[in-house]
Coordinates of N, CA, C and O and ligand atoms in Angstrom, one line a residue:
X1 N 94.8 110.2 77.6 CA 93.2 110.1 78.0 C 92.6 109.2 78.7 O 93.1 108.1 79.4
X2 N 92.1 110.0 80.1 CA 91.0 109.1 81.0 C 91.0 107.6 80.7 O 90.3 107.9 79.2
X3 N 90.5 107.0 80.6 CA 90.2 106.0 81.3 C 89.8 104.8 82.2 O 90.4 105.7 83.7
X4 N 87.6 104.9 82.2 CA 87.2 104.0 84.0 C 87.6 102.9 83.9 O 87.8 101.9 83.1
X5 N 87.9 102.2 84.7 CA 89.1 101.0 85.4 C 87.5 100.5 86.4 O 86.9 101.0 87.6
X6 N 87.9 99.5 86.2 CA 86.8 98.7 87.7 C 87.4 98.9 89.2 O 88.7 98.4 89.2
X7 N 86.6 98.8 90.2 CA 86.6 99.2 91.1 C 86.4 97.6 92.0 O 86.9 97.3 93.2
X8 N 85.1 97.7 91.7 CA 84.7 96.6 93.2 C 83.4 96.6 92.6 O 82.4 97.4 92.1
X9 N 82.8 95.8 92.4 CA 80.8 95.1 92.2 C 80.0 95.2 93.1 O 80.4 95.2 94.1
X10 N 78.8 96.0 92.2 CA 78.1 96.8 93.0 C 77.1 95.5 94.2 O 76.8 95.5 95.1
X11 N 77.4 94.2 93.7 CA 76.8 92.9 94.5 C 77.4 93.1 95.4 O 77.1 92.9 97.1
X12 N 78.7 93.7 96.0 CA 79.0 93.7 97.8 C 79.2 95.0 98.1 O 79.6 94.9 99.7
X13 N 78.2 95.3 97.7 CA 77.7 97.5 98.3 C 76.3 97.1 98.3 O 76.0 96.1 98.5
X14 N 75.8 97.6 100.5 CA 74.9 97.7 100.8 C 74.2 98.9 100.4 O 75.4 100.2 101.0
X15 N 72.9 99.5 101.5 CA 73.0 101.0 100.2 C 73.2 101.8 101.5 O 73.5 103.3 101.5
X16 N 74.0 101.7 103.0 CA 73.7 102.5 103.8 C 75.9 102.1 104.4 O 76.2 102.8 105.3
X17 N 76.3 101.2 103.8 CA 77.6 100.8 103.9 C 78.3 101.5 103.8 O 78.9 102.3 102.7
X18 N 79.9 101.1 103.8 CA 81.1 101.8 104.1 C 82.2 100.9 103.3 O 82.4 99.5 104.6
X19 N 82.7 100.7 102.0 CA 83.5 99.6 101.9 C 84.8 100.2 101.2 O 85.0 101.5 100.7
X20 N 85.4 98.9 101.2 CA 86.7 99.0 100.4 C 87.1 99.0 99.1 O 87.3 97.4 99.2
X21 N 87.3 99.7 98.4 CA 88.2 99.1 96.7 C 89.1 99.3 96.4 O 89.8 100.4 96.5
X22 N 90.2 98.4 95.9 CA 91.6 98.8 95.8 C 92.0 98.6 94.1 O 91.5 97.9 93.2
X23 N 92.6 99.6 93.7 CA 93.3 99.3 92.5 C 94.2 100.0 92.2 O 94.8 101.3 93.0
X24 N 95.3 99.4 91.9 CA 96.9 99.8 92.0 C 97.4 99.8 92.7 O 97.9 101.2 93.0
X25 N 97.0 99.2 94.0 CA 97.0 99.3 95.5 C 97.0 100.3 96.2 O 98.2 100.6 97.5
X26 N 95.9 100.9 95.9 CA 95.4 102.1 96.3 C 94.2 102.1 96.7 O 92.8 101.5 96.2
X27 N 93.7 102.4 98.3 CA 92.6 102.1 98.9 C 91.8 103.4 98.6 O 91.6 104.3 98.6
X28 N 90.0 102.5 98.2 CA 89.0 103.7 97.9 C 88.0 103.3 98.8 O 87.8 102.6 99.1
X29 N 87.4 104.9 99.4 CA 86.0 104.2 99.8 C 85.2 104.1 99.1 O 84.6 105.1 98.5
X30 N 84.3 103.0 99.3 CA 82.4 103.3 98.4 C 81.6 103.3 98.9 O 81.5 102.7 99.7
X31 N 80.5 103.9 98.9 CA 79.8 104.0 99.5 C 78.4 104.3 98.5 O 79.1 105.1 97.4
X32 N 76.9 104.3 98.6 CA 75.6 104.2 98.0 C 74.7 105.5 99.2 O 74.8 105.4 100.3
X33 N 74.8 106.2 97.9 CA 74.6 108.3 99.2 C 73.4 108.3 98.1 O 73.2 108.5 97.4
X34 N 72.1 108.4 98.8 CA 70.9 108.9 97.9 C 70.5 108.1 96.7 O 70.4 109.1 95.4
X35 N 71.2 106.8 96.5 CA 71.0 105.9 95.5 C 72.1 105.6 94.7 O 72.4 105.6 94.0
X36 N 73.2 106.9 94.8 CA 74.1 107.5 93.9 C 75.1 106.3 94.8 O 75.5 106.7 95.6
X37 N 76.2 106.1 93.8 CA 77.9 105.6 94.5 C 78.0 106.7 94.3 O 78.7 107.7 94.0
X38 N 79.4 107.0 95.9 CA 80.4 107.2 96.0 C 81.0 107.2 95.9 O 81.2 106.2 96.7
X39 N 82.7 107.9 95.3 CA 83.9 106.8 95.8 C 85.0 107.6 96.4 O 84.8 109.2 96.1
X40 N 85.7 107.7 97.0 CA 86.7 108.1 97.8 C 87.8 108.2 98.1 O 87.8 106.6 98.0
X41 N 89.0 109.0 98.4 CA 90.8 108.0 99.2 C 89.6 107.2 100.4 O 89.3 108.5 100.6
X42 N 90.4 106.4 100.3 CA 90.6 106.2 101.6 C 90.8 105.9 102.6 O 92.1 105.9 103.5
X43 N 91.3 107.6 103.0 CA 91.6 107.8 103.9 C 91.2 109.6 104.5 O 91.0 109.7 103.3
X44 N 90.9 109.3 105.9 CA 90.2 111.3 106.0 C 91.4 111.7 106.0 O 93.0 112.0 105.9
X45 N 90.7 112.9 105.6 CA 92.1 114.1 105.3 C 92.8 114.9 105.9 O 93.4 115.6 105.7
X46 N 92.0 114.9 107.5 CA 93.1 115.4 108.4 C 94.4 114.3 108.7 O 95.2 115.0 108.5
X47 N 94.0 112.9 108.8 CA 95.5 112.7 109.4 C 95.4 111.2 108.9 O 95.4 109.8 109.7
X48 N 94.1 110.6 108.1 CA 94.7 109.1 106.9 C 93.6 108.1 107.5 O 94.0 107.0 107.1
X49 N 93.2 108.1 108.5 CA 92.3 107.1 108.9 C 91.8 106.2 107.9 O 90.9 107.3 107.0
X50 N 91.5 105.4 107.9 CA 91.4 104.5 106.9 C 89.4 104.9 106.4 O 89.1 104.0 108.2
X51 N 88.6 105.1 106.2 CA 87.4 106.2 106.3 C 86.6 105.1 106.2 O 85.7 104.6 106.5
X52 N 86.9 103.4 105.1 CA 85.8 102.7 105.3 C 85.7 101.9 105.7 O 84.6 100.9 106.5
X53 N 86.8 102.1 107.4 CA 86.5 101.2 108.9 C 85.4 102.4 109.4 O 85.8 102.3 111.0
X54 N 85.4 103.9 109.5 CA 84.8 104.8 110.1 C 83.4 104.3 110.3 O 83.1 102.7 109.7
X55 N 82.2 105.2 110.5 CA 81.3 104.6 110.4 C 80.2 105.7 110.1 O 81.1 106.8 109.7
X56 N 78.9 105.5 109.4 CA 77.8 106.5 108.1 C 77.3 107.1 109.3 O 76.1 106.1 110.2
X57 N 76.9 107.8 109.3 CA 75.7 108.8 110.0 C 75.1 109.4 108.8 O 75.2 110.7 108.2
X58 N 73.8 108.9 108.8 CA 73.0 109.9 107.7 C 74.0 109.4 106.0 O 74.1 109.0 105.8
X59 N 73.9 110.8 105.5 CA 75.0 111.2 104.7 C 76.4 111.8 105.0 O 77.0 111.8 103.6
X60 N 76.6 111.2 106.2 CA 77.9 112.1 106.3 C 78.7 110.1 106.8 O 77.6 109.2 106.9
X61 N 80.2 110.5 106.8 CA 81.0 109.5 107.2 C 81.2 110.3 108.8 O 82.1 111.7 108.4
X62 N 81.6 109.5 109.9 CA 82.3 110.1 110.8 C 83.6 109.3 111.2 O 83.8 107.6 111.2
X63 N 84.5 110.2 111.4 CA 85.8 109.4 111.9 C 85.9 109.6 113.2 O 86.2 110.9 114.1
X64 N 86.5 108.2 112.9 CA 86.5 108.3 115.0 C 87.8 108.3 115.7 O 87.7 108.3 117.3
X65 N 88.6 108.7 114.2 CA 90.5 109.5 115.9 C 89.9 110.8 116.1 O 90.5 111.0 117.3
X66 N 89.2 111.9 115.5 CA 89.2 113.0 115.7 C 88.0 113.5 115.8 O 87.6 115.1 116.0
X67 N 86.7 113.4 115.3 CA 85.0 113.2 115.7 C 85.0 114.2 113.6 O 84.7 114.7 114.4
X68 N 86.1 114.1 113.3 CA 85.5 114.6 111.4 C 84.8 114.0 110.9 O 84.4 112.9 111.1
X69 N 83.5 114.5 111.1 CA 82.2 114.7 110.1 C 82.1 115.4 108.4 O 82.4 116.2 108.1
X70 N 81.9 114.1 107.9 CA 82.1 114.5 106.2 C 81.2 114.1 105.4 O 80.2 113.4 105.6
X71 N 80.5 115.7 104.3 CA 79.0 114.8 104.0 C 79.8 114.7 102.6 O 80.5 115.1 101.9
X72 N 79.7 113.0 102.2 CA 79.1 112.4 101.4 C 79.2 113.1 100.1 O 79.8 112.7 99.3
X73 N 77.1 113.1 100.1 CA 77.2 114.0 99.2 C 78.3 115.3 98.3 O 77.9 115.9 97.4
X74 N 79.0 116.0 99.3 CA 79.8 117.3 98.9 C 81.2 116.5 98.8 O 81.9 117.9 98.3
X75 N 81.4 116.2 99.9 CA 82.9 116.0 100.6 C 83.2 117.0 101.6 O 84.3 116.9 101.9
X76 N 82.2 118.0 102.0 CA 82.3 119.0 103.0 C 82.4 118.7 104.4 O 82.0 117.4 104.7
X77 N 83.6 118.4 105.4 CA 84.1 119.0 106.5 C 82.6 119.6 107.4 O 82.6 121.4 107.0
X78 N 81.7 119.2 107.8 CA 80.6 119.5 108.3 C 80.5 119.1 109.6 O 79.9 119.4 110.6
X79 N 81.7 118.8 110.4 CA 81.3 118.9 112.0 C 82.0 119.9 112.6 O 82.0 121.1 112.1
X80 N 82.0 119.8 113.9 CA 82.4 121.1 114.7 C 83.8 121.4 114.6 O 84.1 122.7 114.5
X81 N 85.0 120.6 114.4 CA 85.9 120.4 113.6 C 86.4 120.7 112.3 O 86.0 119.7 111.8
X82 N 86.6 121.8 111.7 CA 86.6 121.9 110.4 C 87.9 121.1 109.4 O 89.0 121.3 110.4
X83 N 87.6 120.3 109.2 CA 89.0 120.0 108.1 C 89.2 120.4 106.5 O 88.2 120.4 105.9
X84 N 90.0 119.5 105.7 CA 89.8 119.5 104.7 C 88.6 118.2 104.2 O 88.3 118.1 104.5
X85 N 88.8 118.8 103.4 CA 87.1 118.2 101.9 C 88.0 116.9 102.1 O 89.1 116.5 102.1
X86 N 86.7 115.9 101.6 CA 87.1 114.7 101.3 C 87.7 114.3 99.9 O 87.3 115.5 99.1
X87 N 88.5 113.8 99.5 CA 88.7 114.2 97.9 C 88.7 112.8 97.9 O 88.5 111.4 97.1
X88 N 87.1 113.1 96.6 CA 86.1 112.2 96.1 C 86.8 111.8 94.1 O 87.2 113.2 93.8
X89 N 86.7 111.3 94.0 CA 87.1 110.8 93.0 C 85.6 110.6 91.3 O 84.8 109.9 92.2
X90 N 85.7 110.8 90.2 CA 84.6 110.9 89.6 C 84.8 108.8 89.0 O 85.4 108.2 89.0
X91 N 83.3 108.6 88.9 CA 82.7 107.5 89.3 C 81.8 107.0 88.2 O 80.9 107.8 88.4
X92 N 81.5 106.0 88.1 CA 80.0 105.2 87.8 C 79.9 103.6 87.5 O 80.8 103.9 87.8
X93 N 78.4 103.3 87.9 CA 78.7 101.7 87.5 C 78.1 101.5 85.8 O 77.5 101.6 85.6
X94 N 79.6 100.7 85.8 CA 79.3 99.9 84.8 C 78.3 98.2 84.5 O 79.6 98.0 85.3
X95 N 77.9 97.2 84.5 CA 77.8 96.3 83.9 C 77.9 95.9 84.9 O 78.8 94.7 85.7
X96 N 77.2 96.0 86.6 CA 77.8 95.7 87.6 C 78.5 96.2 88.5 O 79.1 95.4 89.2
X97 N 79.2 97.0 88.1 CA 80.7 97.3 88.6 C 81.0 99.0 89.1 O 80.8 99.5 88.1
X98 N 81.1 99.3 90.0 CA 81.7 100.6 90.5 C 83.3 100.4 89.4 O 84.3 100.1 89.1
X99 N 83.2 101.3 88.6 CA 84.2 102.2 88.1 C 84.6 103.6 88.5 O 84.0 104.5 88.7
X100 N 86.3 103.6 88.1 CA 86.7 105.1 88.2 C 87.3 105.6 87.2 O 87.8 105.1 86.6
X101 N 87.4 107.3 87.3 CA 87.7 108.0 86.2 C 89.8 107.7 86.6 O 90.5 108.5 87.4
X102 N 90.5 107.1 86.1 CA 92.0 107.4 86.5 C 92.9 107.8 84.6 O 92.4 107.6 83.8
X103 N 93.9 108.2 85.4 CA 94.8 109.2 84.1 C 95.8 107.8 84.2 O 96.3 106.7 85.1
X104 N 95.3 106.7 82.8 CA 96.5 105.9 82.7 C 98.2 105.7 82.8 O 98.4 104.9 83.5
X105 N 98.7 107.1 82.3 CA 99.9 107.0 82.6 C 100.1 106.8 84.5 O 101.9 106.5 84.5
X106 N 99.4 108.1 85.2 CA 99.8 107.9 86.6 C 99.3 107.2 87.2 O 100.1 106.6 88.3
X107 N 98.3 106.8 86.8 CA 97.0 105.7 87.7 C 96.5 106.2 88.8 O 96.1 106.0 89.8
X108 N 96.7 107.8 88.6 CA 96.4 108.6 89.5 C 94.7 108.9 89.3 O 94.6 109.3 87.7
X109 N 93.9 108.9 90.1 CA 92.7 109.5 89.9 C 91.9 110.4 89.8 O 92.7 111.2 89.9
X110 N 90.3 110.6 88.8 CA 90.4 112.2 88.7 C 89.3 112.3 89.9 O 88.5 111.6 90.0
X111 N 89.9 113.7 90.2 CA 88.8 113.8 91.3 C 87.5 114.8 91.0 O 87.2 115.2 89.7
X112 N 86.8 114.2 91.3 CA 85.4 114.7 91.5 C 85.0 116.4 92.3 O 85.2 116.1 93.4
X113 N 84.4 117.1 91.7 CA 83.9 118.3 92.4 C 82.4 118.4 92.2 O 81.3 119.5 93.0
X114 N 81.5 117.5 91.8 CA 80.5 117.6 91.3 C 79.5 117.0 92.7 O 79.9 115.9 93.1
X115 N 78.8 118.2 93.3 CA 77.3 117.1 94.2 C 76.7 116.6 94.1 O 76.3 116.8 92.5
X116 N 76.6 115.3 95.0 CA 75.6 114.6 94.4 C 74.3 115.8 94.7 O 74.0 116.4 95.7
X117 N 72.8 115.5 94.1 CA 71.8 115.7 94.2 C 71.2 115.5 94.9 O 70.6 114.4 95.4
X118 N 70.2 116.5 95.9 CA 69.4 115.8 96.6 C 68.5 115.4 96.7 O 67.5 115.6 95.6
Ligands
LIG201 S1 92.2 111.5 111.0 FE1 89.7 111.8 110.9 S2 88.8 113.7 112.1 FE2 91.5 112.8 112.4

């Protein structure tokens, strides 16, 4: 059975910043888009650059390595060069903390296929 685990305190986040949360030695990108928390694996789908060290441009994250542009609301690659989508994970906010859904047996996160409403 899957369960939610704490990743990072909401008090560490700002509305347009990119943050890193750690769980089970795995880094996650955490950010807020359109008032909703978005969590993804903290590595670019192209060549693993840590996206928490990248740049926000509106609702997108821009990877400085090869200018990959990823829409944080959908995970899609939206730049001129196309890459695989971001690996977003299921998250929620409870008691002031961002939590992610994981499989307790493997500690693997559950991927999110849900887009954030505009
Ligand atoms: S590593 Fe991010 S675009 Fe290549």
